[in-house]
mmCIF file of C-alpha atoms in Angstrom:
data_model
loop_
_atom_site.group_PDB
_atom_site.id
_atom_site.type_symbol
_atom_site.label_atom_id
_atom_site.label_comp_id
_atom_site.label_asym_id
_atom_site.label_seq_id
_atom_site.Cartn_x
_atom_site.Cartn_y
_atom_site.Cartn_z
ATOM 1 C CA UNK A 150 1.846 21.200 43.682
ATOM 2 C CA UNK A 151 1.993 17.943 45.595
ATOM 3 C CA UNK A 152 4.474 17.156 48.331
ATOM 4 C CA UNK A 153 5.292 13.777 49.781
ATOM 5 C CA UNK A 154 6.322 13.338 53.385
ATOM 6 C CA UNK A 155 6.872 10.345 55.623
ATOM 7 C CA UNK A 156 3.958 9.808 57.980
ATOM 8 C CA UNK A 157 3.349 7.395 60.830
ATOM 9 C CA UNK A 158 4.080 3.743 60.159
ATOM 10 C CA UNK A 159 6.457 4.722 57.323
ATOM 11 C CA UNK A 160 3.694 5.582 54.894
ATOM 12 C CA UNK A 161 4.021 8.364 52.396
ATOM 13 C CA UNK A 162 1.440 11.069 52.921
ATOM 14 C CA UNK A 163 0.698 13.337 50.015
ATOM 15 C CA UNK A 164 -0.515 16.830 50.744
ATOM 16 C CA UNK A 165 -1.483 19.577 48.389
ATOM 17 C CA UNK A 166 -0.433 23.141 49.019
ATOM 18 C CA UNK A 167 -3.265 25.563 48.673
ATOM 19 C CA UNK A 168 -2.748 29.076 47.547
ATOM 20 C CA UNK A 169 -5.196 31.202 49.477
ATOM 21 C CA UNK A 170 -5.834 34.601 47.981
ATOM 22 C CA UNK A 171 -8.125 37.151 49.554
ATOM 23 C CA UNK A 172 -11.187 37.906 47.483
ATOM 24 C CA UNK A 173 -12.306 41.464 47.114
ATOM 25 C CA UNK A 174 -16.066 41.586 46.961
ATOM 26 C CA UNK A 175 -17.827 44.429 45.236
ATOM 27 C CA UNK A 176 -19.624 45.512 48.432
ATOM 28 C CA UNK A 177 -16.546 45.634 50.639
ATOM 29 C CA UNK A 178 -14.643 48.549 49.214
ATOM 30 C CA UNK A 179 -12.907 51.053 51.396
ATOM 31 C CA UNK A 180 -13.776 54.650 50.626
ATOM 32 C CA UNK A 181 -10.803 56.046 52.509
ATOM 33 C CA UNK A 182 -7.327 54.676 52.100
ATOM 34 C CA UNK A 183 -5.751 55.767 55.362
ATOM 35 C CA UNK A 184 -3.585 54.065 57.930
ATOM 36 C CA UNK A 185 -4.610 56.491 60.666
ATOM 37 C CA UNK A 186 -7.894 55.889 62.496
ATOM 38 C CA UNK A 187 -10.678 58.377 61.889
ATOM 39 C CA UNK A 188 -11.279 60.133 65.229
ATOM 40 C CA UNK A 189 -14.830 60.940 64.136
ATOM 41 C CA UNK A 190 -15.915 57.273 64.213
ATOM 42 C CA UNK A 191 -13.228 55.262 66.007
ATOM 43 C CA UNK A 192 -15.080 55.516 69.333
ATOM 44 C CA UNK A 193 -17.831 53.251 67.945
ATOM 45 C CA UNK A 194 -15.568 50.246 68.406
ATOM 46 C CA UNK A 195 -14.572 51.141 71.966
ATOM 47 C CA UNK A 196 -15.384 48.717 74.721
ATOM 48 C CA UNK A 197 -18.724 49.483 76.348
ATOM 49 C CA UNK A 198 -20.055 51.935 73.754
ATOM 50 C CA UNK A 199 -22.983 49.775 72.675
ATOM 51 C CA UNK A 200 -23.972 49.185 76.300
ATOM 52 C CA UNK A 201 -23.860 52.951 76.831
ATOM 53 C CA UNK A 202 -26.011 53.501 73.714
ATOM 54 C CA UNK A 203 -28.666 51.018 74.909
ATOM 55 C CA UNK A 204 -28.628 52.556 78.410
ATOM 56 C CA UNK A 205 -29.047 56.028 76.889
ATOM 57 C CA UNK A 206 -32.194 54.911 75.064
ATOM 58 C CA UNK A 207 -33.585 53.368 78.278
ATOM 59 C CA UNK A 208 -32.756 56.537 80.246
ATOM 60 C CA UNK A 209 -34.626 58.623 77.675
ATOM 61 C CA UNK A 210 -37.619 56.315 78.162
ATOM 62 C CA UNK A 211 -37.433 56.738 81.947
ATOM 63 C CA UNK A 212 -37.191 60.530 81.599
ATOM 64 C CA UNK A 213 -40.168 60.391 79.259
ATOM 65 C CA UNK A 214 -42.072 58.631 82.056
ATOM 66 C CA UNK A 215 -41.335 61.637 84.276
ATOM 67 C CA UNK A 216 -42.525 64.059 81.601
ATOM 68 C CA UNK A 217 -45.742 62.064 81.390
ATOM 69 C CA UNK A 218 -46.531 63.002 85.003
ATOM 70 C CA UNK A 219 -46.124 66.728 84.278
ATOM 71 C CA UNK A 220 -47.806 66.746 80.844
ATOM 72 C CA UNK A 221 -50.763 64.357 80.893
ATOM 73 C CA UNK A 222 -51.291 64.503 77.100
ATOM 74 C CA UNK A 223 -48.129 62.399 76.706
ATOM 75 C CA UNK A 224 -49.442 58.898 77.278
ATOM 76 C CA UNK A 225 -47.372 55.820 78.049
ATOM 77 C CA UNK A 226 -48.874 53.984 75.083
ATOM 78 C CA UNK A 227 -47.021 56.237 72.663
ATOM 79 C CA UNK A 228 -43.751 56.533 74.615
ATOM 80 C CA UNK A 229 -41.725 54.182 72.452
ATOM 81 C CA UNK A 230 -43.243 55.695 69.299
ATOM 82 C CA UNK A 231 -42.052 59.161 70.335
ATOM 83 C CA UNK A 232 -38.607 57.786 71.183
ATOM 84 C CA UNK A 233 -38.469 55.865 67.900
ATOM 85 C CA UNK A 234 -39.418 58.947 65.857
ATOM 86 C CA UNK A 235 -36.948 61.184 67.701
ATOM 87 C CA UNK A 236 -34.226 58.550 67.300
ATOM 88 C CA UNK A 237 -35.037 58.294 63.574
ATOM 89 C CA UNK A 238 -34.807 62.042 63.031
ATOM 90 C CA UNK A 239 -31.632 62.572 65.046
ATOM 91 C CA UNK A 240 -29.803 59.563 63.639
ATOM 92 C CA UNK A 241 -30.845 60.470 60.071
ATOM 93 C CA UNK A 242 -29.388 63.951 60.466
ATOM 94 C CA UNK A 243 -26.193 62.820 62.177
ATOM 95 C CA UNK A 244 -25.479 59.759 60.061
ATOM 96 C CA UNK A 245 -26.788 60.600 56.612
ATOM 97 C CA UNK A 246 -27.059 64.372 56.167
ATOM 98 C CA UNK A 247 -24.154 66.064 57.898
ATOM 99 C CA UNK A 248 -20.838 65.542 56.166
ATOM 100 C CA UNK A 249 -17.230 65.795 57.221
ATOM 101 C CA UNK A 250 -15.725 65.848 60.676
ATOM 102 C CA UNK A 251 -17.326 68.119 63.311
ATOM 103 C CA UNK A 252 -13.956 69.292 64.607
ATOM 104 C CA UNK A 253 -10.750 70.579 63.041
ATOM 105 C CA UNK A 254 -8.453 67.705 62.207
ATOM 106 C CA UNK A 255 -5.386 68.726 60.244
ATOM 107 C CA UNK A 256 -4.046 65.185 59.866
ATOM 108 C CA UNK A 257 -6.821 63.989 57.543
ATOM 109 C CA UNK A 258 -6.288 66.825 55.010
ATOM 110 C CA UNK A 259 -10.018 67.038 54.303
ATOM 111 C CA UNK A 260 -10.319 63.344 53.344
ATOM 112 C CA UNK A 261 -13.648 63.030 55.163
ATOM 113 C CA UNK A 262 -15.252 66.300 54.042
ATOM 114 C CA UNK A 263 -17.391 64.673 51.325
ATOM 115 C CA UNK A 264 -18.418 61.672 53.461
ATOM 116 C CA UNK A 265 -21.319 61.338 55.862
ATOM 117 C CA UNK A 266 -20.883 59.756 59.283
ATOM 118 C CA UNK A 267 -22.311 56.477 57.908
ATOM 119 C CA UNK A 268 -19.778 56.480 55.058
ATOM 120 C CA UNK A 269 -16.921 57.037 57.502
ATOM 121 C CA UNK A 270 -17.797 54.098 59.771
ATOM 122 C CA UNK A 271 -15.211 51.319 59.340
ATOM 123 C CA UNK A 272 -13.746 53.121 56.295
ATOM 124 C CA UNK A 273 -16.884 52.483 54.274
ATOM 125 C CA UNK A 274 -16.836 48.702 54.602
ATOM 126 C CA UNK A 275 -20.315 47.193 54.553
ATOM 127 C CA UNK A 276 -21.718 44.583 56.945
ATOM 128 C CA UNK A 277 -19.315 45.242 59.810
ATOM 129 C CA UNK A 278 -20.376 44.761 63.428
ATOM 130 C CA UNK A 279 -20.815 48.497 63.990
ATOM 131 C CA UNK A 280 -23.031 48.871 60.940
ATOM 132 C CA UNK A 281 -25.071 45.790 61.790
ATOM 133 C CA UNK A 282 -25.770 47.118 65.290
ATOM 134 C CA UNK A 283 -26.674 50.565 63.946
ATOM 135 C CA UNK A 284 -29.094 48.865 61.549
ATOM 136 C CA UNK A 285 -30.583 46.579 64.213
ATOM 137 C CA UNK A 286 -31.333 49.268 66.830
ATOM 138 C CA UNK A 287 -33.998 51.033 64.710
ATOM 139 C CA UNK A 288 -35.637 47.657 64.043
ATOM 140 C CA UNK A 289 -35.784 46.918 67.774
ATOM 141 C CA UNK A 290 -37.245 50.367 68.479
ATOM 142 C CA UNK A 291 -39.812 49.804 65.724
ATOM 143 C CA UNK A 292 -40.905 46.497 67.257
ATOM 144 C CA UNK A 293 -41.085 47.965 70.769
ATOM 145 C CA UNK A 294 -43.054 51.015 69.581
ATOM 146 C CA UNK A 295 -45.472 48.952 67.504
ATOM 147 C CA UNK A 296 -45.972 46.370 70.233
ATOM 148 C CA UNK A 297 -46.747 49.037 72.863
ATOM 149 C CA UNK A 298 -49.570 50.377 70.694
ATOM 150 C CA UNK A 299 -50.931 46.869 70.022
ATOM 151 C CA UNK A 300 -50.044 47.250 66.329
ATOM 152 C CA UNK A 301 -52.557 50.058 65.823
ATOM 153 C CA UNK A 302 -52.545 50.788 62.071
ATOM 154 C CA UNK A 303 -52.236 54.567 62.343
ATOM 155 C CA UNK A 304 -49.312 54.394 64.748
ATOM 156 C CA UNK A 305 -47.814 51.479 62.820
ATOM 157 C CA UNK A 306 -47.757 53.671 59.714
ATOM 158 C CA UNK A 307 -45.887 56.390 61.634
ATOM 159 C CA UNK A 308 -43.409 53.820 62.955
ATOM 160 C CA UNK A 309 -42.918 52.354 59.470
ATOM 161 C CA UNK A 310 -42.143 55.782 58.033
ATOM 162 C CA UNK A 311 -39.639 56.406 60.840
ATOM 163 C CA UNK A 312 -38.058 52.990 60.234
ATOM 164 C CA UNK A 313 -37.835 53.598 56.483
ATOM 165 C CA UNK A 314 -36.298 57.012 57.185
ATOM 166 C CA UNK A 315 -33.527 55.307 59.165
ATOM 167 C CA UNK A 316 -32.945 52.155 57.143
ATOM 168 C CA UNK A 317 -33.234 53.329 53.537
ATOM 169 C CA UNK A 318 -29.991 55.361 53.530
ATOM 170 C CA UNK A 319 -28.167 52.503 55.273
ATOM 171 C CA UNK A 320 -29.268 49.848 52.796
ATOM 172 C CA UNK A 321 -29.125 51.791 49.543
ATOM 173 C CA UNK A 322 -25.718 51.937 47.869
ATOM 174 C CA UNK A 323 -23.953 55.251 48.257
ATOM 175 C CA UNK A 324 -20.521 55.932 46.845
ATOM 176 C CA UNK A 325 -19.679 59.633 46.932
ATOM 177 C CA UNK A 326 -16.347 59.035 45.186
ATOM 178 C CA UNK A 327 -18.151 57.703 42.112
ATOM 179 C CA UNK A 328 -19.876 61.011 41.475
#
């Protein structure tokens, strides 16, 4: 509809009212319809968590440097590759294999029992900040690990497998409610 109003210098200004409706995209469904926050994943959005996560990875690298002194067969060239592979294995288990909530939560009535940690993040919405960061970190570790080994093909293959292990479940569609 069109409305007419008096503007400056006594001119009639016509404006159109726009009806703005939110669009629901196929990739932005919510797997859990709950008003209460999920205590299993709500800490991801807390202030300072991502800084803590990055510092934890750097601390592991520093500790690895100390292990290198004690065990000489661990060389500095492969440090980031070891960290990348360990990160890939641990994050794959935590985010994509284990299901449910690791503690007793009577308020959710078992709503999260069929969902992995990845599915619970941001109620299953894709392309949120948390999910983008959790997808970017393995890529950064891959680049650091590959660069430290001067892109050696054998080590690059190991790093690519570790990267695929982490990214494939994040990028492939997974809807446990559909099954």
